[in-house]
Amino acid sequence: MSWLGAEEWQAVALSLKVAFWAMTLSLPLAIFVAYALARWQFAGKQIVNGLVHLPLILPPVVTGYLLLLTFGVTGPVGRGLDLIGISFAFRWTGAALAAAIMGFPLMVRAIRLSIEAVDTRLEDAAATLGANRLMVFATVTLPLALPGILTGAILGFAKAMGEFGATITFVSNIPGQTQTLPSAIYAFLQVPGGESAAARLVVISIVIAMTALVLSEVLARRVANRMEGT
Amino acid sequence: MTPAALSVHLQKEMAGFALDIGFDAPSGLTVLFGASGSGKTSVIDAVAGLNRAASGRVALGDTVLMDSATGLHVPTHLRRLGYIFQDARLFPHMTVRRNLNFARTVSRAPADPTEFDRVVDMLGLSHLLARRPARLSGGEKQRVAIGRALLARPKLILADEPLAALDDARKAEILPYFERLRDESDVPILYVTHSAPEVARLATTVVALDAGRVIRQGSAAEVLGDPSFAPGGDRAMGAVIEARVKTHHDDGLTELDAGGLPLLLPHVAQSPGNRLRLRIAAQDVILSKTRPEGMSALNILPGTIADIRMGDGPGAVVSLDTAAGRVLARLTKRSVHSLELRQGSEVFAVVKSVAVAPGDVGGPAR
């Protein structure tokens, strides 16, 4: 990709890495939380629901600042994690954490809807055939909710690719470390003559977003066909 | 005393009435019979463990499945059930083969190809194995659901109105499989229905429910032959008799022998010598004081009136003991008076041969 400068290429690669890990690591937790919200009655359900949705409502800068206070080098959690060799502050892992938290409500919403749409009577039928709760989840609920889980994963990935406010507040904008696509575009627009580099990154952003959308459509259709097909 | 094959005693508060039922059924097929809203589904779901709202005790032979007195509640997945639902409830994301193998997959039991092939052959599923449920007809779905339940190696088969969603042709297709289950396996079957013809064909034991109470319990002939019991109204009333296939005539009629009395029916697909059950709807029976002559109806059963029950309206139901068994006839009060019918009168019951619907002819009775 000779038309991309080293710094631009770095930003693209970093963004893909950040978004991939943000989505992959938060997906199991998102499925668990979505299942709990969809199927369980428990005390404090509304509080959990509110906490999950908070990043969607708060200004991203606020979320980023709260992350900095909590996970930063002087933050309570950050200091603890630093002792076991995990550090978020001003590193790409911090960008991934910010992206995961910002994308989490979108993932949970999509997955929760699809789990709620799974017919509990099918789950009952599975239980009568000898499946315990975990097996019912693995063999019936999860496969039937798969289209929504795919949608949630793609949404989470796309949100992670585009996350800006919380990321730049939490881990700043260090080329090669924490400079994701949106941060790079922002940085290029701050310097004279940076418009063409910014434009190239904008095109790449659009291509990646479209690819993710098409991919999720194709996968969702394949899953749907499998259920209706021969 | 050997325990009943299935013992069910349940109480539950329902909308509008309190469910309070108890019955002990012998092996074979026990029908829970009653109108919708009588509490049938609550009972079967409590037996399955799907609904924990009911209190009481459910036992399968020596095995107690629930006992609210001791707080025992065996989870559904450990009850060894084969539950056949009205709406089949096949898993839409699995092929027919994977649906059939579901119980084995989740129990991690090794495959048993002999058993699999036997069930697939019995239900005629071999050409459907690679399909998904969305590409099956209603009757095919219900056959797969039966196979899936059987391949779970159940200790108890539950069926909740398994034919209610099917048209008459599909019902006629599925009914014989339940007869085979009843006759060929030792697994007790609890079968919920509101259809008198299904009771007549299938029931070893009938437990009739109304508004959450057991109002009758007995064999199909006892319960359906009782003129004071008409859960579907007098029009749905009909007695059950047993008969043996004698010969097939060239004109398409089949001659049956019912306790020594000949009965002619449109062709019955059973070999001579086979025993079967017939349901004779009360409104298809005409009574005559003298042996009728010059009539088009072919079947005449002489008998003695055992009971006459006057209805609230203009109708009456006459119970007649014949050599073939108890037959019910529905006629008007005016006819009862003008014929001077009373208990002990000798009369002739006239049954049009076509009045015995093919769907009401059962397979070999136990």
Coordinates of C-alpha atoms in Angstrom, one line a residue:
Chain A
M1 CA 0.0 0.0 0.0
S2 CA 2.4 2.6 -1.2
W3 CA -0.2 5.3 -1.3
L4 CA -0.5 5.1 2.5
G5 CA 2.3 6.7 4.6
A6 CA 3.8 4.7 7.4
E7 CA 2.0 6.7 10.0
E8 CA -1.4 6.2 8.2
W9 CA -0.8 2.5 7.8
Q10 CA 0.1 2.2 11.5
A11 CA -3.2 3.9 12.4
V12 CA -5.2 1.5 10.3
A13 CA -3.4 -1.6 11.6
L14 CA -3.8 -0.4 15.2
S15 CA -7.5 0.4 14.8
L16 CA -8.1 -3.1 13.4
K17 CA -6.2 -4.7 16.3
V18 CA -7.9 -2.6 18.9
A19 CA -11.4 -3.2 17.4
F20 CA -10.7 -6.9 17.0
W21 CA -9.7 -7.5 20.6
A22 CA -12.3 -5.1 22.0
M23 CA -15.0 -7.0 20.2
T24 CA -13.7 -10.5 20.8
L25 CA -13.0 -10.2 24.5
S26 CA -16.2 -8.4 25.4
L27 CA -18.5 -10.7 23.3
P28 CA -18.8 -13.5 25.8
L29 CA -19.5 -11.1 28.6
A30 CA -22.0 -9.3 26.4
I31 CA -23.8 -12.6 25.7
F32 CA -23.9 -13.4 29.4
V33 CA -25.2 -10.0 30.4
A34 CA -27.8 -10.1 27.6
Y35 CA -29.0 -13.5 28.7
A36 CA -29.2 -12.5 32.3
L37 CA -31.2 -9.4 31.4
A38 CA -33.5 -11.3 29.0
R39 CA -34.2 -14.4 31.0
W40 CA -33.5 -13.9 34.7
Q41 CA -35.4 -12.0 37.4
F42 CA -33.0 -10.7 40.0
A43 CA -32.6 -7.9 42.4
G44 CA -30.8 -4.9 40.9
K45 CA -31.7 -5.9 37.4
Q46 CA -32.5 -2.3 36.5
I47 CA -29.2 -1.1 38.0
V48 CA -27.3 -3.5 35.9
N49 CA -29.3 -2.5 32.9
G50 CA -28.5 1.2 33.6
L51 CA -24.8 0.6 34.1
V52 CA -24.6 -1.3 30.8
H53 CA -26.3 1.6 29.0
L54 CA -24.4 4.4 30.7
P55 CA -21.6 4.7 28.1
L56 CA -24.2 5.2 25.5
I57 CA -25.7 8.2 27.3
L58 CA -22.7 9.8 28.9
P59 CA -20.5 12.1 26.9
P60 CA -17.6 9.9 25.6
V61 CA -15.1 12.4 27.2
V62 CA -16.7 11.7 30.6
T63 CA -16.4 7.9 30.1
G64 CA -12.7 8.4 29.1
Y65 CA -12.0 10.5 32.1
L66 CA -13.6 8.0 34.4
L67 CA -11.5 5.3 32.8
L68 CA -8.4 7.4 33.3
L69 CA -9.3 7.9 37.0
T70 CA -9.9 4.1 37.5
F71 CA -7.4 2.4 35.2
G72 CA -4.7 5.1 35.0
V73 CA -1.3 4.7 36.6
T74 CA -2.5 6.4 39.7
G75 CA -6.0 4.9 39.7
P76 CA -7.0 2.3 42.2
V77 CA -7.6 -0.5 39.6
G78 CA -4.7 0.6 37.4
R79 CA -2.2 0.4 40.2
G80 CA -3.4 -3.1 41.2
L81 CA -3.2 -4.3 37.6
D82 CA 0.2 -2.8 37.1
L83 CA 1.5 -5.1 39.8
I84 CA 0.6 -8.2 37.8
G85 CA 2.0 -6.7 34.6
I86 CA -1.2 -5.4 33.0
S87 CA -1.2 -1.7 32.0
F88 CA -3.8 0.3 30.2
A89 CA -2.6 3.8 30.5
F90 CA -1.4 5.3 27.2
R91 CA -1.1 1.9 25.5
W92 CA -3.1 0.2 22.8
T93 CA -4.7 -2.1 25.4
G94 CA -6.2 1.0 27.0
A95 CA -7.7 2.0 23.6
A96 CA -9.2 -1.5 23.3
L97 CA -10.7 -1.2 26.8
A98 CA -12.2 2.2 26.0
A99 CA -13.6 0.8 22.7
A100 CA -15.0 -2.3 24.4
I101 CA -16.8 -0.3 27.0
M102 CA -18.2 2.1 24.5
G103 CA -19.4 -0.7 22.2
F104 CA -20.7 -2.9 25.1
P105 CA -24.3 -1.4 25.3
L106 CA -24.8 -1.8 21.5
M107 CA -23.7 -5.4 21.7
V108 CA -25.9 -6.2 24.7
R109 CA -28.9 -4.5 23.1
A110 CA -28.7 -6.5 19.9
I111 CA -28.0 -9.8 21.6
R112 CA -30.7 -9.3 24.3
L113 CA -33.3 -8.7 21.6
S114 CA -32.4 -11.9 19.8
I115 CA -32.3 -14.0 23.0
E116 CA -35.8 -12.6 23.9
A117 CA -37.0 -13.7 20.5
V118 CA -36.0 -17.3 21.1
D119 CA -39.1 -19.3 21.8
T120 CA -38.9 -20.5 25.4
R121 CA -41.1 -23.4 24.5
L122 CA -38.3 -24.8 22.4
E123 CA -36.0 -24.5 25.5
D124 CA -38.7 -26.4 27.5
A125 CA -38.8 -29.1 24.8
A126 CA -35.0 -29.5 25.0
A127 CA -35.3 -29.8 28.8
T128 CA -37.9 -32.6 28.5
L129 CA -35.4 -34.4 26.2
G130 CA -32.7 -34.4 29.0
A131 CA -30.8 -31.2 28.4
N132 CA -29.7 -29.4 31.5
R133 CA -29.7 -25.6 31.5
L134 CA -26.2 -25.2 30.1
M135 CA -26.9 -27.6 27.3
V136 CA -30.2 -26.0 26.5
F137 CA -28.3 -22.7 26.2
A138 CA -25.6 -24.2 24.0
T139 CA -27.8 -26.3 21.7
V140 CA -30.9 -24.2 21.4
T141 CA -30.7 -20.7 22.7
L142 CA -27.3 -19.7 21.4
P143 CA -27.7 -21.1 17.8
L144 CA -31.2 -19.5 17.5
A145 CA -29.9 -16.2 18.8
L146 CA -26.9 -16.3 16.4
P147 CA -28.1 -13.7 13.9
G148 CA -28.5 -11.2 16.7
I149 CA -25.1 -12.1 18.2
L150 CA -23.5 -11.6 14.8
T151 CA -25.2 -8.2 14.5
G152 CA -24.1 -7.3 18.0
A153 CA -20.5 -8.3 17.3
I154 CA -20.4 -6.3 14.1
L155 CA -21.9 -3.3 15.8
G156 CA -19.3 -3.6 18.6
F157 CA -16.5 -3.9 16.1
A158 CA -17.7 -0.9 14.1
K159 CA -18.2 1.2 17.3
A160 CA -14.6 0.2 18.3
M161 CA -13.2 1.3 15.0
G162 CA -14.9 4.7 15.3
E163 CA -14.5 5.3 19.0
F164 CA -12.8 8.7 19.5
G165 CA -13.7 10.7 22.6
A166 CA -13.2 8.2 25.3
T167 CA -10.1 6.8 23.7
I168 CA -8.3 10.2 23.2
T169 CA -9.2 11.2 26.8
F170 CA -8.1 7.9 28.3
V171 CA -5.0 7.0 26.3
S172 CA -4.2 10.2 24.3
N173 CA -3.1 10.2 20.7
I174 CA 0.3 8.7 20.4
P175 CA 1.3 7.5 16.9
G176 CA 2.0 3.8 16.9
Q177 CA 0.7 3.4 20.5
T178 CA -2.8 4.8 20.8
Q179 CA -3.4 6.6 17.5
T180 CA -6.4 4.9 16.0
L181 CA -8.0 5.8 12.7
P182 CA -10.3 8.6 14.1
S183 CA -7.5 10.0 16.2
A184 CA -5.2 10.0 13.1
I185 CA -7.8 11.7 11.0
Y186 CA -8.2 14.3 13.7
A187 CA -4.4 14.8 14.0
F188 CA -3.9 15.2 10.2
L189 CA -6.7 17.8 10.1
Q190 CA -4.8 19.8 12.8
V191 CA -1.7 20.3 10.6
P192 CA -1.5 22.3 7.3
G193 CA -1.4 20.0 4.2
G194 CA -2.8 17.1 6.2
E195 CA -6.1 17.0 4.3
S196 CA -5.0 14.4 1.6
A197 CA -3.8 12.0 4.3
A198 CA -7.0 12.5 6.2
A199 CA -9.0 11.9 3.1
R200 CA -7.3 8.6 2.4
L201 CA -8.1 7.5 6.0
V202 CA -11.7 8.5 5.5
V203 CA -11.9 6.3 2.4
I204 CA -10.4 3.4 4.4
S205 CA -12.8 4.0 7.2
I206 CA -15.8 3.8 4.8
V207 CA -14.4 0.6 3.2
I208 CA -13.9 -1.1 6.5
A209 CA -17.4 -0.1 7.7
M210 CA -19.1 -1.3 4.5
T211 CA -17.1 -4.5 4.6
A212 CA -18.2 -5.2 8.1
L213 CA -21.9 -4.4 7.3
V214 CA -21.9 -6.6 4.2
L215 CA -20.2 -9.4 6.1
S216 CA -22.8 -9.3 8.8
E217 CA -25.6 -9.3 6.3
V218 CA -24.1 -12.3 4.5
L219 CA -23.6 -14.3 7.7
A220 CA -27.0 -13.4 9.0
R221 CA -28.6 -14.5 5.8
R222 CA -26.7 -17.8 5.8
V223 CA -27.9 -18.5 9.3
A224 CA -31.5 -17.6 8.4
N225 CA -31.3 -19.9 5.3
R226 CA -30.0 -22.7 7.4
M227 CA -33.2 -22.5 9.5
E228 CA -35.6 -22.3 6.6
G229 CA -33.6 -24.4 4.1
T230 CA -33.7 -28.0 3.2
Chain B
M1 CA -49.9 -53.7 46.4
T2 CA -48.0 -52.7 43.3
P3 CA -47.9 -48.9 42.8
A4 CA -49.9 -47.4 40.0
A5 CA -47.9 -46.9 36.8
L6 CA -48.6 -43.2 37.1
S7 CA -49.9 -41.4 40.2
V8 CA -50.8 -37.8 40.0
H9 CA -52.2 -35.6 42.8
L10 CA -52.0 -31.9 42.3
Q11 CA -53.4 -28.7 43.6
K12 CA -53.0 -25.2 42.1
E13 CA -54.7 -21.9 42.1
M14 CA -55.8 -21.0 38.6
A15 CA -57.6 -18.0 37.1
G16 CA -61.2 -18.5 38.0
F17 CA -61.0 -21.9 39.7
A18 CA -58.8 -24.1 41.9
L19 CA -57.2 -27.1 40.3
D20 CA -57.5 -30.1 42.6
I21 CA -57.1 -33.4 41.0
G22 CA -55.9 -36.9 41.8
F23 CA -55.7 -40.1 39.8
D24 CA -53.8 -43.3 39.8
A25 CA -53.6 -44.8 36.4
P26 CA -52.6 -48.4 35.4
S27 CA -50.0 -48.9 32.6
G28 CA -51.1 -48.2 29.0
L29 CA -52.5 -45.0 27.6
T30 CA -54.2 -42.7 30.1
V31 CA -56.2 -39.9 28.5
L32 CA -56.8 -36.6 30.3
F33 CA -60.0 -35.6 28.8
G34 CA -61.8 -32.3 29.1
A35 CA -62.7 -29.0 27.5
S36 CA -60.1 -26.4 27.0
G37 CA -59.6 -24.5 30.3
S38 CA -60.4 -27.5 32.4
G39 CA -56.8 -27.7 33.7
K40 CA -55.4 -30.5 31.4
T41 CA -52.3 -28.6 30.3
S42 CA -51.5 -27.5 33.9
V43 CA -51.5 -31.1 34.9
I44 CA -49.3 -32.4 32.1
D45 CA -46.8 -29.5 32.6
A46 CA -46.6 -30.2 36.3
V47 CA -45.9 -33.9 35.5
A48 CA -43.2 -32.7 33.2
G49 CA -41.8 -30.3 35.8
L50 CA -42.2 -27.4 33.4
N51 CA -44.5 -25.6 35.8
R52 CA -43.6 -25.5 39.5
A53 CA -46.6 -23.6 40.6
A54 CA -48.6 -26.7 41.5
S55 CA -48.3 -28.5 44.8
G56 CA -48.9 -32.2 45.4
R57 CA -47.2 -35.4 44.5
V58 CA -46.4 -37.1 41.2
A59 CA -45.0 -40.6 41.0
L60 CA -44.0 -42.9 38.2
G61 CA -44.2 -46.4 39.5
D62 CA -41.8 -46.3 42.5
T63 CA -40.1 -43.2 41.4
V64 CA -41.3 -39.9 42.9
L65 CA -41.0 -37.0 40.5
M66 CA -42.3 -34.3 42.8
D67 CA -43.6 -34.1 46.3
S68 CA -44.3 -30.7 47.7
A69 CA -44.6 -32.2 51.2
T70 CA -40.9 -33.1 51.2
G71 CA -39.8 -30.3 48.8
L72 CA -38.7 -32.9 46.3
H73 CA -38.7 -31.6 42.7
V74 CA -36.8 -33.6 40.1
P75 CA -35.7 -31.2 37.4
T76 CA -37.4 -31.7 34.0
H77 CA -34.2 -32.9 32.3
L78 CA -33.8 -35.8 34.8
R79 CA -37.3 -37.1 34.5
R80 CA -36.7 -39.3 31.5
L81 CA -39.6 -38.0 29.5
G82 CA -40.8 -38.1 26.0
Y83 CA -43.0 -35.1 25.6
I84 CA -44.9 -34.7 22.3
F85 CA -46.3 -31.2 22.1
Q86 CA -49.3 -30.0 20.1
D87 CA -47.0 -27.7 18.1
A88 CA -44.3 -30.3 17.6
R89 CA -41.6 -27.9 18.8
L90 CA -38.9 -29.3 16.5
F91 CA -35.6 -27.4 16.7
P92 CA -35.7 -25.2 13.5
H93 CA -31.9 -25.0 13.2
M94 CA -31.4 -28.7 13.2
T95 CA -32.1 -31.4 10.5
V96 CA -34.6 -34.0 11.2
R97 CA -31.7 -36.4 12.0
R98 CA -30.2 -34.1 14.6
N99 CA -33.7 -33.5 16.1
L100 CA -34.2 -37.2 16.4
N101 CA -30.7 -37.6 18.0
F102 CA -31.1 -34.7 20.3
A103 CA -31.7 -36.6 23.5
R104 CA -28.7 -38.8 22.8
T105 CA -26.5 -35.9 22.0
V106 CA -27.2 -34.0 25.2
S107 CA -26.9 -37.2 27.3
R108 CA -23.7 -38.0 25.5
A109 CA -25.0 -41.6 25.1
P110 CA -23.4 -43.6 22.3
A111 CA -25.5 -43.8 19.1
D112 CA -27.7 -46.9 18.8
P113 CA -28.2 -47.4 15.0
T114 CA -30.6 -50.3 15.5
E115 CA -33.0 -48.3 17.7
F116 CA -32.7 -45.3 15.4
D117 CA -33.5 -47.3 12.3
R118 CA -36.4 -49.0 14.1
V119 CA -38.0 -45.7 15.0
V120 CA -37.3 -44.1 11.7
D121 CA -38.8 -47.1 9.9
M122 CA -41.9 -47.3 12.1
L123 CA -42.6 -43.6 11.6
G124 CA -41.6 -43.5 7.9
L125 CA -39.0 -40.8 8.3
S126 CA -36.1 -42.2 6.3
H127 CA -36.7 -39.8 3.3
L128 CA -36.9 -36.8 5.7
L129 CA -33.7 -37.1 7.7
A130 CA -31.7 -34.4 5.8
R131 CA -34.5 -31.9 5.9
R132 CA -35.1 -29.1 8.3
P133 CA -38.4 -28.7 10.1
A134 CA -39.5 -25.6 8.0
R135 CA -39.7 -28.0 5.0
L136 CA -42.0 -30.5 6.7
S137 CA -45.8 -30.7 6.5
G138 CA -47.7 -30.6 9.8
G139 CA -48.1 -34.4 9.9
E140 CA -44.5 -35.0 9.1
K141 CA -43.5 -32.6 11.9
Q142 CA -45.6 -34.5 14.4
R143 CA -44.2 -37.8 13.3
V144 CA -40.6 -36.5 13.8
A145 CA -41.7 -35.1 17.2
I146 CA -43.0 -38.6 18.2
G147 CA -39.7 -40.2 17.0
R148 CA -37.7 -37.6 18.9
A149 CA -39.6 -38.4 22.1
L150 CA -39.2 -42.2 21.6
L151 CA -35.5 -41.9 21.0
A152 CA -35.1 -40.3 24.3
R153 CA -35.8 -43.7 25.8
P154 CA -38.5 -42.3 28.0
K155 CA -39.9 -43.8 31.1
L156 CA -43.1 -41.8 30.6
I157 CA -44.5 -40.4 27.3
L158 CA -46.5 -37.2 27.6
A159 CA -48.7 -36.0 24.7
D160 CA -50.4 -32.6 24.9
E161 CA -53.2 -32.5 22.2
P162 CA -50.7 -33.9 19.6
L163 CA -53.4 -34.0 16.9
A164 CA -55.3 -30.8 17.6
A165 CA -53.3 -28.7 15.0
L166 CA -53.8 -31.3 12.2
D167 CA -56.5 -31.7 9.6
D168 CA -58.6 -34.9 9.6
A169 CA -56.4 -36.7 7.0
R170 CA -53.3 -36.0 9.0
K171 CA -55.0 -37.1 12.2
A172 CA -55.8 -40.4 10.6
E173 CA -52.2 -40.6 9.6
I174 CA -50.8 -40.1 13.1
L175 CA -53.4 -41.9 15.3
P176 CA -52.2 -45.4 14.4
Y177 CA -48.7 -44.6 15.8
F178 CA -50.2 -43.8 19.2
E179 CA -52.1 -47.1 19.1
R180 CA -48.8 -48.9 18.4
L181 CA -47.1 -47.1 21.2
R182 CA -49.9 -48.1 23.5
D183 CA -49.9 -51.7 22.4
E184 CA -46.2 -52.4 21.8
S185 CA -44.4 -50.6 24.6
D186 CA -44.6 -50.9 28.3
V187 CA -44.0 -47.1 28.8
P188 CA -47.0 -45.4 30.3
I189 CA -48.5 -42.6 28.2
L190 CA -50.3 -39.6 29.5
Y191 CA -52.3 -38.1 26.6
V192 CA -54.3 -34.9 26.8
T193 CA -57.2 -34.2 24.5
H194 CA -60.6 -32.7 24.2
S195 CA -61.6 -35.0 21.3
A196 CA -64.0 -37.9 22.2
P197 CA -63.1 -39.9 19.0
E198 CA -59.4 -39.9 20.2
V199 CA -60.5 -41.0 23.6
A200 CA -62.5 -43.8 22.0
R201 CA -59.6 -45.0 19.9
L202 CA -56.7 -44.6 22.3
A203 CA -57.7 -44.7 25.9
T204 CA -56.8 -47.6 28.2
T205 CA -58.0 -45.3 31.0
V206 CA -59.9 -42.1 30.8
V207 CA -59.6 -39.4 33.4
A208 CA -62.2 -36.7 32.6
L209 CA -61.6 -33.2 34.0
D210 CA -64.0 -30.3 34.4
A211 CA -63.0 -27.0 36.0
G212 CA -60.0 -28.4 37.7
R213 CA -61.7 -31.6 39.1
V214 CA -61.7 -35.2 38.1
I215 CA -65.3 -36.0 37.2
R216 CA -65.0 -39.5 35.8
Q217 CA -62.3 -42.2 35.7
G218 CA -62.5 -45.5 34.0
S219 CA -62.1 -47.4 30.7
A220 CA -63.1 -45.7 27.5
A221 CA -66.2 -47.8 27.2
E222 CA -67.3 -47.1 30.8
V223 CA -66.7 -43.3 30.6
L224 CA -68.0 -42.7 27.1
G225 CA -70.9 -45.1 27.6
D226 CA -72.1 -43.2 30.6
P227 CA -75.1 -41.1 29.4
S228 CA -74.8 -38.7 32.3
F229 CA -71.3 -37.7 31.1
A230 CA -71.3 -35.4 28.1
P231 CA -68.3 -33.0 28.3
G232 CA -68.7 -32.0 24.6
G233 CA -72.5 -31.7 24.9
D234 CA -75.0 -34.4 23.9
R235 CA -74.1 -34.0 20.2
A236 CA -70.5 -35.1 20.8
M237 CA -71.7 -38.2 22.8
G238 CA -71.0 -41.6 21.5
A239 CA -70.4 -45.1 22.9
V240 CA -67.4 -47.3 22.2
I241 CA -67.8 -51.0 21.3
E242 CA -65.2 -53.6 20.4
A243 CA -65.5 -55.7 17.3
R244 CA -63.5 -58.3 15.3
V245 CA -63.0 -58.1 11.5
K246 CA -64.9 -61.0 9.9
T247 CA -64.6 -60.6 6.1
H248 CA -64.2 -58.0 3.4
H249 CA -67.1 -58.1 0.9
D250 CA -66.8 -57.5 -2.8
D251 CA -69.0 -54.4 -2.7
G252 CA -66.4 -52.5 -0.6
L253 CA -68.0 -53.2 2.8
T254 CA -66.3 -54.9 5.7
E255 CA -68.2 -57.2 8.0
L256 CA -67.4 -57.0 11.7
D257 CA -68.5 -59.3 14.5
A258 CA -69.4 -57.3 17.6
G259 CA -70.3 -59.8 20.3
G260 CA -72.0 -62.1 17.8
L261 CA -73.9 -59.3 16.0
P262 CA -72.9 -58.5 12.4
L263 CA -71.9 -54.9 11.6
L264 CA -71.2 -53.6 8.1
L265 CA -68.8 -50.8 7.6
P266 CA -67.2 -49.1 4.6
H267 CA -63.9 -50.9 4.0
V268 CA -61.7 -51.1 7.1
A269 CA -58.0 -51.6 6.4
Q270 CA -57.5 -54.4 8.9
S271 CA -57.0 -58.1 8.3
P272 CA -59.8 -60.5 9.2
G273 CA -59.4 -61.6 12.8
N274 CA -58.1 -58.3 14.0
R275 CA -59.9 -56.7 16.9
L276 CA -60.7 -53.0 16.8
R277 CA -62.8 -50.3 18.6
L278 CA -65.7 -48.5 17.1
R279 CA -67.3 -45.3 18.2
I280 CA -71.0 -44.9 17.5
A281 CA -72.1 -41.3 17.8
A282 CA -75.4 -41.2 19.8
Q283 CA -77.0 -39.0 17.2
D284 CA -76.4 -41.5 14.5
V285 CA -78.5 -44.2 16.3
I286 CA -82.3 -44.6 15.7
L287 CA -84.4 -46.7 18.0
S288 CA -87.3 -48.9 16.9
K289 CA -89.8 -51.0 19.0
T290 CA -90.0 -53.7 16.2
R291 CA -87.3 -55.1 14.1
P292 CA -87.2 -52.7 11.2
E293 CA -87.7 -54.0 7.6
G294 CA -87.5 -52.3 4.3
M295 CA -84.9 -49.8 5.5
S296 CA -81.7 -48.7 3.9
A297 CA -79.7 -48.8 7.1
L298 CA -77.7 -52.0 7.4
N299 CA -76.9 -52.4 11.0
I300 CA -79.5 -53.4 13.6
L301 CA -78.6 -54.1 17.2
P302 CA -81.3 -55.6 19.4
G303 CA -81.0 -54.6 23.1
T304 CA -82.5 -53.7 26.4
I305 CA -82.8 -50.1 27.6
A306 CA -80.7 -49.7 30.7
D307 CA -81.3 -46.0 31.4
I308 CA -83.1 -43.0 29.9
R309 CA -81.7 -39.6 30.7
M310 CA -83.9 -36.6 30.0
G311 CA -82.0 -33.5 29.0
D312 CA -82.8 -30.0 29.9
G313 CA -84.0 -29.2 26.4
P314 CA -86.2 -31.4 24.1
G315 CA -83.5 -34.2 23.9
A316 CA -83.0 -37.4 25.7
V317 CA -80.2 -40.0 25.8
V318 CA -81.1 -43.7 25.9
S319 CA -78.5 -46.2 27.0
L320 CA -79.0 -49.6 25.5
D321 CA -77.3 -52.8 26.5
T322 CA -76.7 -55.0 23.4
A323 CA -74.7 -58.1 22.8
A324 CA -72.1 -55.8 21.2
G325 CA -71.9 -53.6 24.3
R326 CA -73.3 -50.4 25.6
V327 CA -74.8 -48.2 22.8
L328 CA -76.1 -44.6 23.3
A329 CA -78.9 -43.1 21.3
R330 CA -79.9 -39.5 21.2
L331 CA -83.5 -38.8 20.5
T332 CA -86.3 -36.4 21.4
K333 CA -88.3 -36.6 24.6
R334 CA -91.4 -36.7 22.3
S335 CA -90.1 -39.9 20.8
V336 CA -89.3 -41.4 24.2
H337 CA -93.0 -40.8 25.2
S338 CA -94.7 -41.8 21.9
L339 CA -92.7 -45.1 21.8
E340 CA -93.4 -45.6 25.5
L341 CA -89.7 -46.3 26.1
R342 CA -88.7 -47.2 29.7
Q343 CA -86.0 -49.0 31.5
G344 CA -86.1 -52.7 30.5
S345 CA -87.9 -52.1 27.2
E346 CA -86.7 -54.4 24.4
V347 CA -85.8 -52.2 21.3
F348 CA -83.7 -52.3 18.1
A349 CA -80.9 -49.8 17.6
V350 CA -80.5 -48.9 13.9
V351 CA -77.0 -47.6 12.9
K352 CA -76.4 -46.5 9.4
S353 CA -73.2 -48.2 8.3
V354 CA -71.8 -45.0 6.9
A355 CA -72.4 -43.3 10.3
V356 CA -69.3 -44.9 11.7
A357 CA -66.6 -42.5 10.6
P358 CA -63.3 -44.0 9.5
G359 CA -61.5 -41.8 11.9
D360 CA -63.5 -43.4 14.7
V361 CA -62.4 -46.9 13.9
G362 CA -59.5 -47.8 16.1
G363 CA -56.7 -50.4 15.6
P364 CA -56.4 -53.5 17.7
A365 CA -57.7 -52.8 21.1
R366 CA -55.9 -54.0 24.2

